[in-house]
Coordinates of C-alpha atoms in Angstrom, one line a residue:
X1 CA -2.2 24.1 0.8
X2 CA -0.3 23.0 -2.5
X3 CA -2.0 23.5 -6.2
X4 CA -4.6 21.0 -6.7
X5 CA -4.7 21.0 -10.2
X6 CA -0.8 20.4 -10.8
X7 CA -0.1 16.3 -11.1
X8 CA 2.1 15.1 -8.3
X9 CA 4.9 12.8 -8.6
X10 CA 6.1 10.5 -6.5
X11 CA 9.3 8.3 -8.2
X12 CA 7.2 6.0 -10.7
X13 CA 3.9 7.1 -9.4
X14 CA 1.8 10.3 -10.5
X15 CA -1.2 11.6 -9.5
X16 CA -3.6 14.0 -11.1
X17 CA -6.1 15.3 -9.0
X18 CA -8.2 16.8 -12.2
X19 CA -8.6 13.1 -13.6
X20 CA -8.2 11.6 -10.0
X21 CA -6.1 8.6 -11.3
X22 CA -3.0 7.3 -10.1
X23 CA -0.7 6.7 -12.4
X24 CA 2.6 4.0 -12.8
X25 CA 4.7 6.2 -15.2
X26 CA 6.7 2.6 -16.2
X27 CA 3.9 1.5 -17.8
X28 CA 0.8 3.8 -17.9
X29 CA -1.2 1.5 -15.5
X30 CA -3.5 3.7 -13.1
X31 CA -6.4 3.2 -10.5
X32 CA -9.6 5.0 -10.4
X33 CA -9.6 7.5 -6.9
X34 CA -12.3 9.4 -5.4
X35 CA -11.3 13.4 -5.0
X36 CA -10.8 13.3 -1.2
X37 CA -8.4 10.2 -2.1
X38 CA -6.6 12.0 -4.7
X39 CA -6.2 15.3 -2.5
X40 CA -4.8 13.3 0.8
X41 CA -2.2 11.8 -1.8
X42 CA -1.2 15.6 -2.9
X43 CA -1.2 17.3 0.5
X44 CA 0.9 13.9 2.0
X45 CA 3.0 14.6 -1.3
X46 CA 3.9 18.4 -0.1
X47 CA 6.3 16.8 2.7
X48 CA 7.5 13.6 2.1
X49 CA 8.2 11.6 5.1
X50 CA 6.5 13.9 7.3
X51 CA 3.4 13.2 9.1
X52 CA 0.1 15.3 8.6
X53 CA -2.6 14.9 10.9
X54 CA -5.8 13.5 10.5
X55 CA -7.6 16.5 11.4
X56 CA -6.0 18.7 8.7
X57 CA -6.6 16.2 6.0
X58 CA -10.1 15.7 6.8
X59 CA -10.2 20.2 7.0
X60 CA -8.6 20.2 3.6
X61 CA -9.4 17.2 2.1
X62 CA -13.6 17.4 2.2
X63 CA -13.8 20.6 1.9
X64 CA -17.5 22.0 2.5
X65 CA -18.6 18.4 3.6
X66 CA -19.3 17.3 7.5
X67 CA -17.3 13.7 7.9
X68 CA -16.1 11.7 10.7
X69 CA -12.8 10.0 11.1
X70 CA -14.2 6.8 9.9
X71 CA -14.2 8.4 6.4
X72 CA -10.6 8.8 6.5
X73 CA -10.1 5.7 7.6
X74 CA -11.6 4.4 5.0
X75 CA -10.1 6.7 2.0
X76 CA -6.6 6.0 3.7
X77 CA -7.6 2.1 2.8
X78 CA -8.5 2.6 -0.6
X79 CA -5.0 4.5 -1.3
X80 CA -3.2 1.8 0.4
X81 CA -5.6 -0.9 -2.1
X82 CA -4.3 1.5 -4.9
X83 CA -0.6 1.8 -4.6
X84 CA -0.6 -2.2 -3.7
X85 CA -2.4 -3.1 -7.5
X86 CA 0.1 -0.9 -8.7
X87 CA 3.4 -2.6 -7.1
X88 CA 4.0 -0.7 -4.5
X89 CA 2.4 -2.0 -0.5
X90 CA 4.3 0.2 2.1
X91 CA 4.0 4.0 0.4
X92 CA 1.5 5.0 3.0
X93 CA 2.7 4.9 6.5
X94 CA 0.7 5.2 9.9
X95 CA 2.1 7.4 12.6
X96 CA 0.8 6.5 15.7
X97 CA -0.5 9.4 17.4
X98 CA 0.6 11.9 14.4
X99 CA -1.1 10.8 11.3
X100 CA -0.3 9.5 8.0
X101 CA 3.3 10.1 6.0
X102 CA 4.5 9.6 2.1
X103 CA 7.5 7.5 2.8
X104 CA 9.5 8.2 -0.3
X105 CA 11.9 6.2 0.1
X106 CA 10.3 3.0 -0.7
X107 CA 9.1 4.5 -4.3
X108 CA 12.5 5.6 -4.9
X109 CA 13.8 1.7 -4.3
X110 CA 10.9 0.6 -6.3
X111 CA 12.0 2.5 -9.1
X112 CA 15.7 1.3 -8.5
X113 CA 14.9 -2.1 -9.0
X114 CA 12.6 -2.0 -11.6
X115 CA 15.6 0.1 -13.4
X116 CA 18.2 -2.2 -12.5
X117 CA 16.6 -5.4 -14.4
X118 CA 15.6 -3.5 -17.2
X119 CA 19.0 -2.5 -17.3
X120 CA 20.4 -6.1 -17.4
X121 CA 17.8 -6.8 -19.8
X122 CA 19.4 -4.3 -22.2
X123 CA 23.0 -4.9 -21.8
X124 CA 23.5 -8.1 -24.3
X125 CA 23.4 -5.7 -27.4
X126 CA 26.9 -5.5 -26.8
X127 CA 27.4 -9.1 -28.6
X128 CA 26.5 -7.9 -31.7
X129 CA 29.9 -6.3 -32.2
X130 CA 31.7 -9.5 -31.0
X131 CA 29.6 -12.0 -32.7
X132 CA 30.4 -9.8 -35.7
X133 CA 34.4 -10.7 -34.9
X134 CA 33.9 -13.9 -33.4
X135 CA 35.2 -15.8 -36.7
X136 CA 38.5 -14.7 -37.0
X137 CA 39.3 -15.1 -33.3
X138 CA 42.0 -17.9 -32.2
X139 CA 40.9 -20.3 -29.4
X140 CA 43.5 -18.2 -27.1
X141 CA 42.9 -15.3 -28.5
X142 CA 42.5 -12.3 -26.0
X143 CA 38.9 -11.7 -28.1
X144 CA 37.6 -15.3 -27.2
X145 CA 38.6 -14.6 -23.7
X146 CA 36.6 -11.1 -23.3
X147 CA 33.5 -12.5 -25.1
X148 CA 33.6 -15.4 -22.5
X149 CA 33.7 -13.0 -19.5
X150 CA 31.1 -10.6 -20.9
X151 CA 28.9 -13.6 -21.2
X152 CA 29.7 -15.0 -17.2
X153 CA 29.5 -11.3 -16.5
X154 CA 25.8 -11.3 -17.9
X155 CA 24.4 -13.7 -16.7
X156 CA 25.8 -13.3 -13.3
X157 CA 23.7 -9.8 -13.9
X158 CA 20.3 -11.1 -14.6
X159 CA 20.8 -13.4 -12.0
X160 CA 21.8 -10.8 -9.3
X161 CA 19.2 -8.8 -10.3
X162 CA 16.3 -11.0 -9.9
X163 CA 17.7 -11.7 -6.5
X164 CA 17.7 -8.0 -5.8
X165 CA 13.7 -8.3 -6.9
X166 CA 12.9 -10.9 -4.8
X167 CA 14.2 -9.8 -1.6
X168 CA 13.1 -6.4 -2.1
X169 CA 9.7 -7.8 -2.4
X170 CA 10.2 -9.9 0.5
X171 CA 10.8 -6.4 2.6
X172 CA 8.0 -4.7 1.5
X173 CA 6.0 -7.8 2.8
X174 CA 7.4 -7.2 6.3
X175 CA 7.6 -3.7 6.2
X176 CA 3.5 -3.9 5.3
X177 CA 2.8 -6.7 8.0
X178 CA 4.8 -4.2 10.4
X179 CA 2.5 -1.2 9.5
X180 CA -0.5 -2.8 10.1
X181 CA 0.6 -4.5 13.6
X182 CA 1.1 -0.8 14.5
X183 CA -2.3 0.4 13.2
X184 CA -4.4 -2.5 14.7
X185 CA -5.4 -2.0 18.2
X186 CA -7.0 -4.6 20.3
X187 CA -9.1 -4.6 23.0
X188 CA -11.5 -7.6 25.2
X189 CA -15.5 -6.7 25.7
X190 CA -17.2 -9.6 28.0
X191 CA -14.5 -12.1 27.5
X192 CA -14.4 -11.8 23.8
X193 CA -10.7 -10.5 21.9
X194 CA -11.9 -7.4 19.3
X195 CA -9.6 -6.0 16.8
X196 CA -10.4 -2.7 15.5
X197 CA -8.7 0.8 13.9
X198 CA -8.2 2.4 17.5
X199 CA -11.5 4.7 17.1
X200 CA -14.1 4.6 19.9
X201 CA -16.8 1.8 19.1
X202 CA -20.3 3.0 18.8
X203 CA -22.8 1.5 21.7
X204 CA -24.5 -0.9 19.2
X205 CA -21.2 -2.6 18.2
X206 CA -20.2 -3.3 21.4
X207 CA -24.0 -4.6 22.2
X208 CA -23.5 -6.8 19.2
X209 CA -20.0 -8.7 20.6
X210 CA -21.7 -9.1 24.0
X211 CA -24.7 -10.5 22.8
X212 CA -23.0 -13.6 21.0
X213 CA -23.7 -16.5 21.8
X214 CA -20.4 -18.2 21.6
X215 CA -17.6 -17.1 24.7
X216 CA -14.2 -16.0 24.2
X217 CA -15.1 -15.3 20.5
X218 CA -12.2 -13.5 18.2
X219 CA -14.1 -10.6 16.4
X220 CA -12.7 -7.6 13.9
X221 CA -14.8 -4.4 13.4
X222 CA -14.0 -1.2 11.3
X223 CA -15.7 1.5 10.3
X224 CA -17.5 2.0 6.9
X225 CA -17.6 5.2 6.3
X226 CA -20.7 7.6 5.3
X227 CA -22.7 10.1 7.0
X228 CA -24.3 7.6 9.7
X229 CA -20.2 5.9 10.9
X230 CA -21.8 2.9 9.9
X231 CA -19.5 -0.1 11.1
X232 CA -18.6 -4.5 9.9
X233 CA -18.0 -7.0 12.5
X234 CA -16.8 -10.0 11.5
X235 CA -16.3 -13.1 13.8
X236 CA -13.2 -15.1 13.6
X237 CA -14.1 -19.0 13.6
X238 CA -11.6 -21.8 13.8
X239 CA -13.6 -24.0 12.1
X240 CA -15.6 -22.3 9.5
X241 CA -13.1 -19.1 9.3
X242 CA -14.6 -15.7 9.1
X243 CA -18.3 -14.9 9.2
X244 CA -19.9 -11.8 8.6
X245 CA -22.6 -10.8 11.4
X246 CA -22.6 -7.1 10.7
X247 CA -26.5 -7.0 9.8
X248 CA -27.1 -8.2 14.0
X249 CA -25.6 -4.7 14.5
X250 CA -28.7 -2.4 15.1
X251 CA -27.2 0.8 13.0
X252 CA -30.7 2.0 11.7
X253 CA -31.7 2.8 8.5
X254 CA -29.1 5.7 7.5
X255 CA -26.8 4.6 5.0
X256 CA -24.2 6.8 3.9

């Protein structure tokens, strides 16, 4: 395994596993991590694009400590929370079957696009020169002419660029939706349609959905964390919306 005191980057990310803060080099912005959180993003970081299982993170990433799956589950959600407050939504990528992956490639076109309208930004400058000029220049002059085009030229950038912005943004929205419609599993216990990470549900989860009241309910479950797995359910209502019945799930008094 990599040094884990050396910051990582990742195009306009870094992350320093001493501090445990990610960082947005544009702008200094960062996000608080916990050191499991900030070691999964420095051993992902080793091999970009490649997938690392989940059993090796949780071996190198908690070292000394006895978790469960569900605590990487959850870790992999707050990196995913992280990157997103920071700009970037699709930087963490589920492998079905395999693991978890860096993809790269989407910081590095984050990083293009940000560059390329700062870029525009910065190109007018060039006017001082001609403005300086601009007096002494016939209507047909060949000066007039060039300080016209720059200008069309310009604005056609800034333009161009903050299309470039928006549909980049738009396909990191699908790419994000399409991540998450591979990590989702669903399953049906009694009639009722359960969404949940893929993990097998503990016996008083699946106690709790057959016990509602209501058939052909939608519910969503997921996994906590902590040393006792604990797990939310949440029912999906088409008139009220979505309503939290997790404390009907007998998980004991252990909290982790």
């Amino acid at each position: 395994m990599r040094d884990m005191t050396t910051p990582v980057l990742l195009g306009d990310f870094k992350i320093d596993p001493v501090t445990q803060v990610l960082i947005r080099t544009t702008d200094n912005q960062s996000v608080k991590l916990s050191r499991s959180e900030s070691l999964i993003i420095c051993m992902l970081a080793k091999q970009p694009n490649v997938a690392v299982s989940r059993d090796a993170l949780l071996e190198d990433c908690w070292t000394g400590k006895v978790v469960t799956n569900s605590s990487l589950t959850v870790a992999i959600k707050h990196i995913r929370s992280a990157f997103s407050e920071l700009g970037a939504d699709d930087v963490i990528v589920t492998e079905p079957k395999k693991g978890y992956l860096i993809r790269l490639s989407s910081v590095e076109e984050l990083k293009l696009a940000e560059n390329n309208v700062s870029n525009a930004v910065e190109k007018p400058p060039a006017n001082d020169l001609t403005n300086s000029h601009i007096s002494h220049a016939t209507p047909d002059s060949p000066l007039k002419t060039s300080i016209t085009k720059a200008a069309v030229f310009s604005r056609l950038t800034l333009l161009s660029k903050r299309y470039l912005v928006t549909a980049f943004s738009f396909t990191l929205t699908i790419t994000t939706l399409s991540q998450m419609a591979l990590f989702v599993e669903s399953t049906r216990i009694d009639n009722h349609h359960v969404l949940y990470d893929g993990q097998i549900m503990p016996p008083a989860v699946i106690n709790a959905i057959k016990a509602f009241p209501n058939p052909k309910s939608k519910f969503i479950t997921y996994p906590l964390g902590g040393i006792c797995d604990d797990y939310q359910l949440i029912v999906i209502d088409n008139k009220t919306g979505f309503i939290d019945i997790t404390s009907q799930i007998e998980q004991g008094n252990c909290r982790g």
